[in-house]
Structure formats: C-alpha cells, structure tokens
Coordinates of C-alpha atoms and ligand atoms in Angstrom, one line a residue:
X1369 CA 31.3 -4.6 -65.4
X1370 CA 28.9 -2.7 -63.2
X1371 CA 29.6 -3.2 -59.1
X1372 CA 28.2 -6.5 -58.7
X1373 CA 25.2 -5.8 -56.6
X1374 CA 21.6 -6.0 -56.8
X1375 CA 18.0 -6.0 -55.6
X1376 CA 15.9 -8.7 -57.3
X1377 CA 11.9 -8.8 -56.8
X1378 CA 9.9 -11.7 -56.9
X1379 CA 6.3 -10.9 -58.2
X1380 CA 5.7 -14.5 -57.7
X1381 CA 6.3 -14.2 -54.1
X1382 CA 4.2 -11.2 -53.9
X1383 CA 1.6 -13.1 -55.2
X1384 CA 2.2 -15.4 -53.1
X1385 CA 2.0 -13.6 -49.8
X1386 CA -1.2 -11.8 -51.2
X1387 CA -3.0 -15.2 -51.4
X1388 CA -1.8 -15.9 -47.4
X1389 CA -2.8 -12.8 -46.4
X1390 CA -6.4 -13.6 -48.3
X1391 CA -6.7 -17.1 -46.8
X1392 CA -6.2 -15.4 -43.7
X1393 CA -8.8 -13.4 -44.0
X1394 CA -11.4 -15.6 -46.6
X1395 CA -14.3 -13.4 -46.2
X1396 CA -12.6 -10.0 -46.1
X1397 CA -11.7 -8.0 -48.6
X1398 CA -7.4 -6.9 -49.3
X1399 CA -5.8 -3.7 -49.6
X1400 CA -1.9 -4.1 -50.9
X1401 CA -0.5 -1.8 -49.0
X1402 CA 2.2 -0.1 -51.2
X1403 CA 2.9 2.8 -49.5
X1404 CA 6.8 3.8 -49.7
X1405 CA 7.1 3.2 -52.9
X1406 CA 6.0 -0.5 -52.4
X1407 CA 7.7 -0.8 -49.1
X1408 CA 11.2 -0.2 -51.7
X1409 CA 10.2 -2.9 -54.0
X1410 CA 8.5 -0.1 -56.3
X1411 CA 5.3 0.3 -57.6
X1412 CA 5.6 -0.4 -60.9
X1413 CA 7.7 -3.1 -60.1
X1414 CA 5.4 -4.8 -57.6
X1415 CA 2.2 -4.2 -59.5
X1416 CA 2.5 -7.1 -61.7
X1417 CA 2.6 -9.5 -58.0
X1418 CA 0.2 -7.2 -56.2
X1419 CA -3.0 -6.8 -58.6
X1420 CA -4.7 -9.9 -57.4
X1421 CA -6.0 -7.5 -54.6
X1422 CA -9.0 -5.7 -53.9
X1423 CA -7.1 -2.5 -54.3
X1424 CA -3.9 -0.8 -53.1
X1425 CA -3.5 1.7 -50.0
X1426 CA -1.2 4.1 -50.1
X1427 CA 0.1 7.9 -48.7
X1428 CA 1.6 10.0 -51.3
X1429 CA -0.9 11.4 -54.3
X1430 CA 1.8 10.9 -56.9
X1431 CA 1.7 7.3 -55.8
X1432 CA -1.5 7.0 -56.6
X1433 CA -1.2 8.8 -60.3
X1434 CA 1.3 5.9 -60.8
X1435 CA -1.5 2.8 -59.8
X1436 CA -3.6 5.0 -62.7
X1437 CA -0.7 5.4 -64.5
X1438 CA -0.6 1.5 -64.8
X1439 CA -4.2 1.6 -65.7
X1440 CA -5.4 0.3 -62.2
X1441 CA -8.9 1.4 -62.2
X1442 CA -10.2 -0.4 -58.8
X1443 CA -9.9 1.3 -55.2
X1444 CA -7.1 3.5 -54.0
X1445 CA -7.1 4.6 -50.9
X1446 CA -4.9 7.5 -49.0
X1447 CA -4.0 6.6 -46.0
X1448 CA -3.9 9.8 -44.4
X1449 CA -6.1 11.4 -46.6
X1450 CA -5.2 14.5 -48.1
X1451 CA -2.3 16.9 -46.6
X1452 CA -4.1 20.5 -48.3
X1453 CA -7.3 21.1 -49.8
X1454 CA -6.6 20.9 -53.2
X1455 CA -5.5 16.9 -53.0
X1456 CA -9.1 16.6 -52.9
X1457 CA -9.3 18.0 -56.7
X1458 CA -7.2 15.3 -57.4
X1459 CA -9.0 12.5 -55.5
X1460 CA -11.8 13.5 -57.5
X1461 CA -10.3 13.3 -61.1
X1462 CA -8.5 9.9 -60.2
X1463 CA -11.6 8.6 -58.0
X1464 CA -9.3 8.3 -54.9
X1465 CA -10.6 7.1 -51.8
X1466 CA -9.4 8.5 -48.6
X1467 CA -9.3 8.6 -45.1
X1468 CA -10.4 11.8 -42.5
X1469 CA -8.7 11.6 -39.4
X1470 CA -9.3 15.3 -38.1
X1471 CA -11.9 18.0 -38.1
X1472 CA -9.6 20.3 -40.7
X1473 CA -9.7 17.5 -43.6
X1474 CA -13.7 17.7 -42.9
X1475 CA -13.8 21.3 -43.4
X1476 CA -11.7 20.6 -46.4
X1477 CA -14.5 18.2 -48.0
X1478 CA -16.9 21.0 -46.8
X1479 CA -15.8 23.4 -49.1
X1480 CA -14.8 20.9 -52.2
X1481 CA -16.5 21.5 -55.3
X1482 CA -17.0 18.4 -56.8
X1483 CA -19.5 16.5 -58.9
X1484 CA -18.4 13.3 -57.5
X1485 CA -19.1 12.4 -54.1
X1486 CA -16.1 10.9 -52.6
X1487 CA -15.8 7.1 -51.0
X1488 CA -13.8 8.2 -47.3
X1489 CA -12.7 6.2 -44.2
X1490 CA -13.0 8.0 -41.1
X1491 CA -10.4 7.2 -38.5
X1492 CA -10.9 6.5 -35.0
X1493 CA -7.9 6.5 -32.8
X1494 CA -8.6 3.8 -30.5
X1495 CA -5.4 3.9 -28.4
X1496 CA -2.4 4.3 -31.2
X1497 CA -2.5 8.0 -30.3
X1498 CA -1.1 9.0 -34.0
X1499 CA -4.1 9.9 -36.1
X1500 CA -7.7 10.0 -36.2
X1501 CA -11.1 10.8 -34.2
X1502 CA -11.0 9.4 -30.4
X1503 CA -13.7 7.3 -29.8
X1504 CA -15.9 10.0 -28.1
X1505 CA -15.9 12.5 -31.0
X1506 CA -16.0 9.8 -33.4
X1507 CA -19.9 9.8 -34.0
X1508 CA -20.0 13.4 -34.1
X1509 CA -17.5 13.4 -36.7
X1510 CA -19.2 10.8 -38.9
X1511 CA -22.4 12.7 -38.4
X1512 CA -20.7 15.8 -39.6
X1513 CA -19.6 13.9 -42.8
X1514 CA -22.9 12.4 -43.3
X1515 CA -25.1 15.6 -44.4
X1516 CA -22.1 16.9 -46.3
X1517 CA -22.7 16.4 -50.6
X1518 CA -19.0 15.7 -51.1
X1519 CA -19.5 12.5 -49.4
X1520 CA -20.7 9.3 -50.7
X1521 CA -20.0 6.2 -48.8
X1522 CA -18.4 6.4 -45.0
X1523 CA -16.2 3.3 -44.2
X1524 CA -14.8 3.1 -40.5
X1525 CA -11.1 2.3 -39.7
X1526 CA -8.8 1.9 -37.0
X1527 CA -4.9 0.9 -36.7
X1528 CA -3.5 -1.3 -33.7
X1529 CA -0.1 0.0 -32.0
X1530 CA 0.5 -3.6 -30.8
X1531 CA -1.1 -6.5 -33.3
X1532 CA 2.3 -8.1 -33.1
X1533 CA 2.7 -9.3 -29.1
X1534 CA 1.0 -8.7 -25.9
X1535 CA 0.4 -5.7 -24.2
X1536 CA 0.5 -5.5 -20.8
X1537 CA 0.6 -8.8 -20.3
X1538 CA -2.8 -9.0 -22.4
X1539 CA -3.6 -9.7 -26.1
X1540 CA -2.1 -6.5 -28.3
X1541 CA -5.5 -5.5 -29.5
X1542 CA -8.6 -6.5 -27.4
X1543 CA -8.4 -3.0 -26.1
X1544 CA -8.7 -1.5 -29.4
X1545 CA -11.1 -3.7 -30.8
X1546 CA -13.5 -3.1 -27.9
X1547 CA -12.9 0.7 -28.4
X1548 CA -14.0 0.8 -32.1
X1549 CA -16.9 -1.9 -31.9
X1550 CA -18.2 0.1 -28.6
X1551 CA -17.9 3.2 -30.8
X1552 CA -19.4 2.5 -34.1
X1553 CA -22.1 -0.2 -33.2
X1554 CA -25.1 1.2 -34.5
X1555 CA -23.5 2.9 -37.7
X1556 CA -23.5 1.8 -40.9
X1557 CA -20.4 0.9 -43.2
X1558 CA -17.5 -1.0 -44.3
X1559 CA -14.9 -1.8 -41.5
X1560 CA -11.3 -2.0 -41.6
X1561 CA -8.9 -2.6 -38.2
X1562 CA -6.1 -5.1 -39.3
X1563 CA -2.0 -4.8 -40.6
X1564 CA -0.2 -7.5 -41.4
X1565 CA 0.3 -8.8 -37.6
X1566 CA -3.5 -8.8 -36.8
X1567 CA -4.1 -10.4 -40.5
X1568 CA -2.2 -13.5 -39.3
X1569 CA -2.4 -13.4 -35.6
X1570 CA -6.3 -12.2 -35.1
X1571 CA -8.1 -12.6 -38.1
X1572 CA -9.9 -15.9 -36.5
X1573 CA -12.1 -12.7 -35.2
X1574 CA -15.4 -11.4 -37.6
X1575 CA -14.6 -8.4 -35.7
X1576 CA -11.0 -8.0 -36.7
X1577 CA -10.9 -9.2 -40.2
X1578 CA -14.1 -6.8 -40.5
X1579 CA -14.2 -5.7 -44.0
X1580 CA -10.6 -5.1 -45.4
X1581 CA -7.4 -6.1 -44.2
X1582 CA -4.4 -3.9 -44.7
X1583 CA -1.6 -6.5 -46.0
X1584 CA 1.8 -4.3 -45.6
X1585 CA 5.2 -6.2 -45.0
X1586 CA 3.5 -9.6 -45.5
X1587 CA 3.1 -9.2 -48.8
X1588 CA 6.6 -7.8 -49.2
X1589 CA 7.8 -11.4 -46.9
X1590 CA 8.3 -10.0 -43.7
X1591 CA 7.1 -11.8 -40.2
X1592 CA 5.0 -8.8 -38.4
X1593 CA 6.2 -10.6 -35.3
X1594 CA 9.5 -12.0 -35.8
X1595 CA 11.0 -12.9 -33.7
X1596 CA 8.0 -14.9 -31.9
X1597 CA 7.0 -16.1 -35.7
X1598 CA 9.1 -16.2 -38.6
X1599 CA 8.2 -15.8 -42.0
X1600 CA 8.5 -19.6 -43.1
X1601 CA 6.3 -19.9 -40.1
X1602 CA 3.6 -17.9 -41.8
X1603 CA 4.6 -19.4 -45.1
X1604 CA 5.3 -16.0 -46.7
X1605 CA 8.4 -15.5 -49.8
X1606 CA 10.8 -12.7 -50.0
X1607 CA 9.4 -10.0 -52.5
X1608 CA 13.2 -9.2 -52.6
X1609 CA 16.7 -10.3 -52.5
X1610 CA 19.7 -8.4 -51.8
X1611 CA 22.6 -10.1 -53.4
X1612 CA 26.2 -9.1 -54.5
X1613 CA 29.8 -10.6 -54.8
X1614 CA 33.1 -11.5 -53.3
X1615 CA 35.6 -8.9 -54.6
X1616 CA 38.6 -10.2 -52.6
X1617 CA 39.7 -12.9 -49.8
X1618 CA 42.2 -12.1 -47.3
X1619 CA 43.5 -15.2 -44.7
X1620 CA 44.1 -14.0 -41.6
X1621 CA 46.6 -15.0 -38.2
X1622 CA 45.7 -15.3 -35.0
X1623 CA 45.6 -11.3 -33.3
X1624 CA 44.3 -9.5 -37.1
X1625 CA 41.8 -7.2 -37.2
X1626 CA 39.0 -6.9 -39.7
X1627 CA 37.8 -3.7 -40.7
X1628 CA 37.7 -0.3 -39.3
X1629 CA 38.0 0.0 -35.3
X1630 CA 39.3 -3.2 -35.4
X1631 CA 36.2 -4.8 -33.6
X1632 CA 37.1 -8.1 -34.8
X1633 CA 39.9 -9.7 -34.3
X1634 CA 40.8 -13.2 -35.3
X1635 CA 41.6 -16.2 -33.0
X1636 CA 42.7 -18.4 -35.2
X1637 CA 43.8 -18.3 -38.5
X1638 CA 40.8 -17.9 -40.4
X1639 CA 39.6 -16.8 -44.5
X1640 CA 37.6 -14.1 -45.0
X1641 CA 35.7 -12.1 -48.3
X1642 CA 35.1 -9.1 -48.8
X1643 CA 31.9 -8.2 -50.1
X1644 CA 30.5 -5.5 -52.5
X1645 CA 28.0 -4.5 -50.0
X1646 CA 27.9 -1.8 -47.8
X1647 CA 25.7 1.0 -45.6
X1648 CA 25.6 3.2 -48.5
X1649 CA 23.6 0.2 -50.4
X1650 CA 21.1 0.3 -47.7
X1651 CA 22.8 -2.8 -45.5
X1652 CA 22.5 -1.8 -42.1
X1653 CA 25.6 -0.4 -40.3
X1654 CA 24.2 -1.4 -36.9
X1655 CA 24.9 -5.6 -38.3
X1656 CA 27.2 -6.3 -35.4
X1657 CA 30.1 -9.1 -36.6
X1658 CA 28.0 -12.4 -36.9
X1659 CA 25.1 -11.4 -38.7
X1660 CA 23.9 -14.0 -40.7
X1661 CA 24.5 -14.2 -44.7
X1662 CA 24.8 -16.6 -47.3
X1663 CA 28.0 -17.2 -49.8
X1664 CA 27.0 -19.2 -52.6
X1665 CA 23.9 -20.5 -51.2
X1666 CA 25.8 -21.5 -47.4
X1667 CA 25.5 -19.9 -44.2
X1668 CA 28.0 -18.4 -42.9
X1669 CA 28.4 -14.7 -40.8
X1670 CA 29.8 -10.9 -41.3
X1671 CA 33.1 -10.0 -39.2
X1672 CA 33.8 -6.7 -38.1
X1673 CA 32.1 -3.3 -39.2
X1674 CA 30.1 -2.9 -42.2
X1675 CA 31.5 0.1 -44.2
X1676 CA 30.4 2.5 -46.8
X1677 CA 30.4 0.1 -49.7
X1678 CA 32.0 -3.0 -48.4
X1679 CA 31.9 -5.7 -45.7
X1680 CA 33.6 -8.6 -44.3
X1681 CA 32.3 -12.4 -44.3
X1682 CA 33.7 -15.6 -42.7
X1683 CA 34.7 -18.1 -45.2
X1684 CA 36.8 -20.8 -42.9
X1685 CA 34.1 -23.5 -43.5
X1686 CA 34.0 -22.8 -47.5
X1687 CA 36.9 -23.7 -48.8
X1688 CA 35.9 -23.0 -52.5
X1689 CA 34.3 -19.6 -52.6
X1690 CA 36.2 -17.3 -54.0
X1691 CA 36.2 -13.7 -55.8
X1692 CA 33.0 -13.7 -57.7
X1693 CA 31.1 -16.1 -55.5
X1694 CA 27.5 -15.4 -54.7
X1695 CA 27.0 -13.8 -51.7
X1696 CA 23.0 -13.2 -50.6
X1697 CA 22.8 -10.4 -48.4
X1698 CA 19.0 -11.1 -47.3
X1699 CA 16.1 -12.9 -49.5
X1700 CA 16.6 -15.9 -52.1
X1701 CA 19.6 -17.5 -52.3
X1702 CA 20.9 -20.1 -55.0
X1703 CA 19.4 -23.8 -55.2
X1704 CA 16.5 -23.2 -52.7
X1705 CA 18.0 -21.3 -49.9
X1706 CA 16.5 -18.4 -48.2
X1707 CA 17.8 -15.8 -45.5
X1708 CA 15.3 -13.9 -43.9
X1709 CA 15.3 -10.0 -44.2
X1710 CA 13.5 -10.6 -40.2
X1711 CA 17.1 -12.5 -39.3
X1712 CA 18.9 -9.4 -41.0
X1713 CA 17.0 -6.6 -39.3
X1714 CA 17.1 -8.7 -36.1
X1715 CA 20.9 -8.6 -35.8
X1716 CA 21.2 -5.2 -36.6
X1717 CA 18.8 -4.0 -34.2
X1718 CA 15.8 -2.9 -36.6
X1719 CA 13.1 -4.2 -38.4
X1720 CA 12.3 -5.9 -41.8
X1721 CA 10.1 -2.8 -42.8
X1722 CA 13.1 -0.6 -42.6
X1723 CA 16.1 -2.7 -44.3
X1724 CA 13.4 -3.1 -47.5
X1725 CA 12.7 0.8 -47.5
X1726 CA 16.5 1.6 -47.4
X1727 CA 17.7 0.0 -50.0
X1728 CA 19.7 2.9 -51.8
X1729 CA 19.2 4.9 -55.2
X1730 CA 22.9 3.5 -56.4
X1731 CA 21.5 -0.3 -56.3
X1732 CA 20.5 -1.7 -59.6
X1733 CA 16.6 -3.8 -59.4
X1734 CA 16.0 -6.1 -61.7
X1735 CA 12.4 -8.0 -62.0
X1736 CA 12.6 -11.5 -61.5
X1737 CA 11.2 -13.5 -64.9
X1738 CA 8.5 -15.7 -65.2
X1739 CA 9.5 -19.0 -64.6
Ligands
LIG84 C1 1.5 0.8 -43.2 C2 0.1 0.6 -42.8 C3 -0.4 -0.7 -42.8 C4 0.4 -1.9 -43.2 O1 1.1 -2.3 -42.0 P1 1.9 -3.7 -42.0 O2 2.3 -3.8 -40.6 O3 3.1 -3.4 -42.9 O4 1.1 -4.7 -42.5 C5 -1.8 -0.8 -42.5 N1 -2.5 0.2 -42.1 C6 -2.0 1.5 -42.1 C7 -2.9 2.6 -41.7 C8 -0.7 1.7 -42.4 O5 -0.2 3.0 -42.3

C-alpha cells in the first residue's frame, strides 16, 4: 500500500468559485488565473473546472503550449509578457496574448517579424512598484506601441499591492484606481485592474471590475482577505484537499514530550496520532502545536513540531480514531466538513496561495469524479 497521502481536486468547486468570481463581476469578462501550474492544482487537472472562463492568464510559455495542448483555443494571456525576444515567435504561432510592462519588450515587438499582429496589455505601475509603465510614461509607451505593425489591439492593465485591507488607514486601492483612470482617460481599449481581493471586495465599481477580472486564489478557494473574510464568507469551495492517515497512537502521562525539541509537553494524560504528513509533503513546518485539522471529519489540533514526513495530532476527545482513520490536513473532509487552507496558512504564519503551491512532487493527486 502506497503512504497514505493525497491531494484531491474538486473541478466542481473550481467551477464553482469561477461562477462567484463572475457574479461578482456580471458585466466583466474572467481570466482563470492558472499561473503556477494552476496555483498547484495543475493545469490539466484544473482545466476541466476552469473552462467556463473567458480565458486563462498565465507566466510561463510552456504553460501556455499545455492550455493548446488541451485544445483551448480562446485567450491566453502572459502575464509578464515575454522574458526574450524569441517568446514572441511563439506568441504568434499559439496566438498568445501578452502584456508590455517595459520599454525593452517594446523594442522586442519592434523588431518581430510576424504576419499576425499581436493582442497586448500594456502595464501601468500605479503604485505596486514591481512591473510596468508609471503613470507619466504610460501614454508615451502606448503611443510607441500604437504605430508599431506587430500590434493589433492595446488593452490597459494595472495590479493593486493592497486590494485585500486598508492602506494607510484608507481603502487599499483608491490610490491606484485614481492613478490608472487619471492616466488612460482619453485612450481607447479594454481595461483590466482587479485580483481576486478587488473581485470580491471592489467590484461594486464600473471602474474596477473594468473589463476583465483576474480570478487567482478564489478560484482555487482561498479568502484574498482572510482573516477579515473567510472563504465560506465569500461562499467559495476548496479546489483541493490535503488528506492522509493515522499510522500509529501513542497515550501519553503527564511531563511527555511530543516530537522533536520537545515543544510539547503533555499536562495530562492525553492520546495522540501520528500522521503520515509532513514538511516534505508540502505541510508547513512553521504550524505551531494547535493548528487546526480534522480526524475523521472532527476537529481537533497538531501537538508539537511537524517533521519531515510525519506529525502529531490530539485525539483525547475521539476516543475511536485509530490507525487508518481519516485525517484532513486542509480542504474537504468526510460527511460535509471543511477546514480551510486560510485557517492552515494562518497558523503557520503564511498564506493560502503558498500552502496550495507547495504541495510536494512525492504526493499522489487524484481528480475528484463526477458526482
Ligand atoms: C497572480 C496574479 C493575479 C491573481 O491574483 P489573486 O490574488 O490570486 O487573485 C492577478 N493579476 C496578476 C498580474 C497576477 O500576477
């Protein structure tokens, strides 16, 4: 029998999410965001969930030759546009669309030979200091693309640093927003400013919602702002679960320690299980004792340090799991229950986008069936 863990994806739940993020957002159009190998889930995997939308958005070119590969023939956009000049051959041959955020990528499309003129985003940087045209060379940049043959269709995007909360003391993105309307208000072409958080928490804005959203960890589940608003608040479904077994039980007396450097140490005579789990599966080492986690569908915590391939869980308030009970590490557990990747990545001092993305090479992921 194999080591009894595995990640399980829900293309029903992707779907799911996908139509939240569109109600959010009824008159916009949605890029699936599947960069990352669809934020760990995988692209082929996720594809069957994720092809309701308007097209996907991604980084890496031979993520894109995958979407082809599965015979997607609507819009793919780079993210980043193209890293060297000769991505651009292969934007043409796969009809990628992409996005110019410096001067070099325009002197790239300058001296492309193509027969196709190519569908680009031009990015501003309106404050998130990472990529694209500030606001002041912005117009100069889209006029520079403009007279250029390579070029077909000039859409405008921006990303926010801080859709999920307030910045000082203000909402995360009015700063922004007024950056990129002040900056592109007499030119022409399809907008695009909003991530998952701004999706949800701005989208009640024309401005905002603009033309395309960019639907990244909702669709995979995730609260953009937990913990202000959690998934279930936003009514999203984990795309994945994380779930394994109990390969042993050990009881405890008062004064034993769990695990190595003994950070926990029993007051009381407890039971505990060990579970096939560990850092090296992509569960987070930084999960201090009292994470939450779910045996056989019931809430209980971790003890102690999570090690390479194991880690510890408090069973004194189930008296019947056992080795070989069902322990769900993040995601869907048995009979209805859920435990939030958010709650996870919370405890361990991270994120949701980074627990789904680490999920290691060694664990088996299987495709939820149809039900
Ligand atoms: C990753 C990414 C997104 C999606 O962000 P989420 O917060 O996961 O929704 C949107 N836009 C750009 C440019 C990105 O790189």
């Amino acid at each position: 029998m194999p080591r009894p863990i595995e990640a399980l994806i829900h293309p029903q739940n992707l779907a799911h999410n996908l139509a939240r993020a569109r109600a959010s957002a009824p008159d916009a159009r949605v890029w699936a965001v599947v960069k990352a190998n669809a934020y760990g889930h995988g692209i082929e995997r996720a594809y069957p969930g994720l092809r309701g939308a308007d097209g996907f958005a991604l980084l890496d070119l031979d993520e894109a030759q995958r979407l082809r590969a599965l015979d997607w023939r609507g819009p793919i956009l780079l993210l980043e546009g193209c890293f060297e000049p000769r991505d651009l051959e292969l934007c043409s041959r796969l009809n990628l669309w992409h996005a110019v955020h410096c001067e070099q990528q325009i002197d790239w499309l300058a001296m492309h030979k193509t027969h196709q003129p190519h569908r680009v985003f031009l990015k501003m940087n309106s404050g998130m200091n990472r990529l694209g045209f500030t606001p002041s060379a912005f117009r100069a940049a889209w006029t520079r693309l403009n007279v250029l043959p390579q070029v077909d269709e000039i859409s405008l995007m921006t990303h926010f640093s801080d859709a999920d909360a307030q910045r000082l003391g203000a909402d995360g993105i009015a700063h922004q927003v007024a950056a990129f309307v002040a900056a592109t208000e007499d030119l022409p072409g399809e907008r695009s400013l909003s991530n998952s958080a701004a999706t949800l928490r701005h989208s009640q804005s024309p401005a905002v919602r603009a033309d395309w959203v960019r639907s990244g960890i909702m669709s995979y589940g995730g609260s953009p702002d937990y913990p202000e608003h959690s998934a279930a608040h936003w009514g999203l479904k984990p795309g994945m679960t994380l779930r394994s077994r109990l390969i042993a039980t050990q009881h405890l007396q008062p004064g034993d320690t769990v695990g190595y450097g003994s950070s926990f140490r029993a007051e009381a005579k407890m039971r505990i299980g060990i579970v096939a789990c560990g850092y090296a599966d992509g569960y987070p080492r930084h999960c201090p004792s009292g994470t939450p986690i779910l045996v056989e569908g019931q809430r209980t915590q971790t003890v102690g340090r999570v090690s390479m391939d194991m880690l510890a869980v408090d069973l004194t308030t189930m008296p019947s799991a056992q080795i070989g009970s069902e322990v769900t590490l993040w995601g869907e557990g048995p009979r209805g229950t859920r435990l939030s990747i958010d709650e996870v990545a919370h405890a361990g001092g991270t994120i949701g986008w980074e627990l789904m993305t680490a999920v290691t090479q060694r664990v088996p992921v299987t495709v939820q069936a149809h039900e």
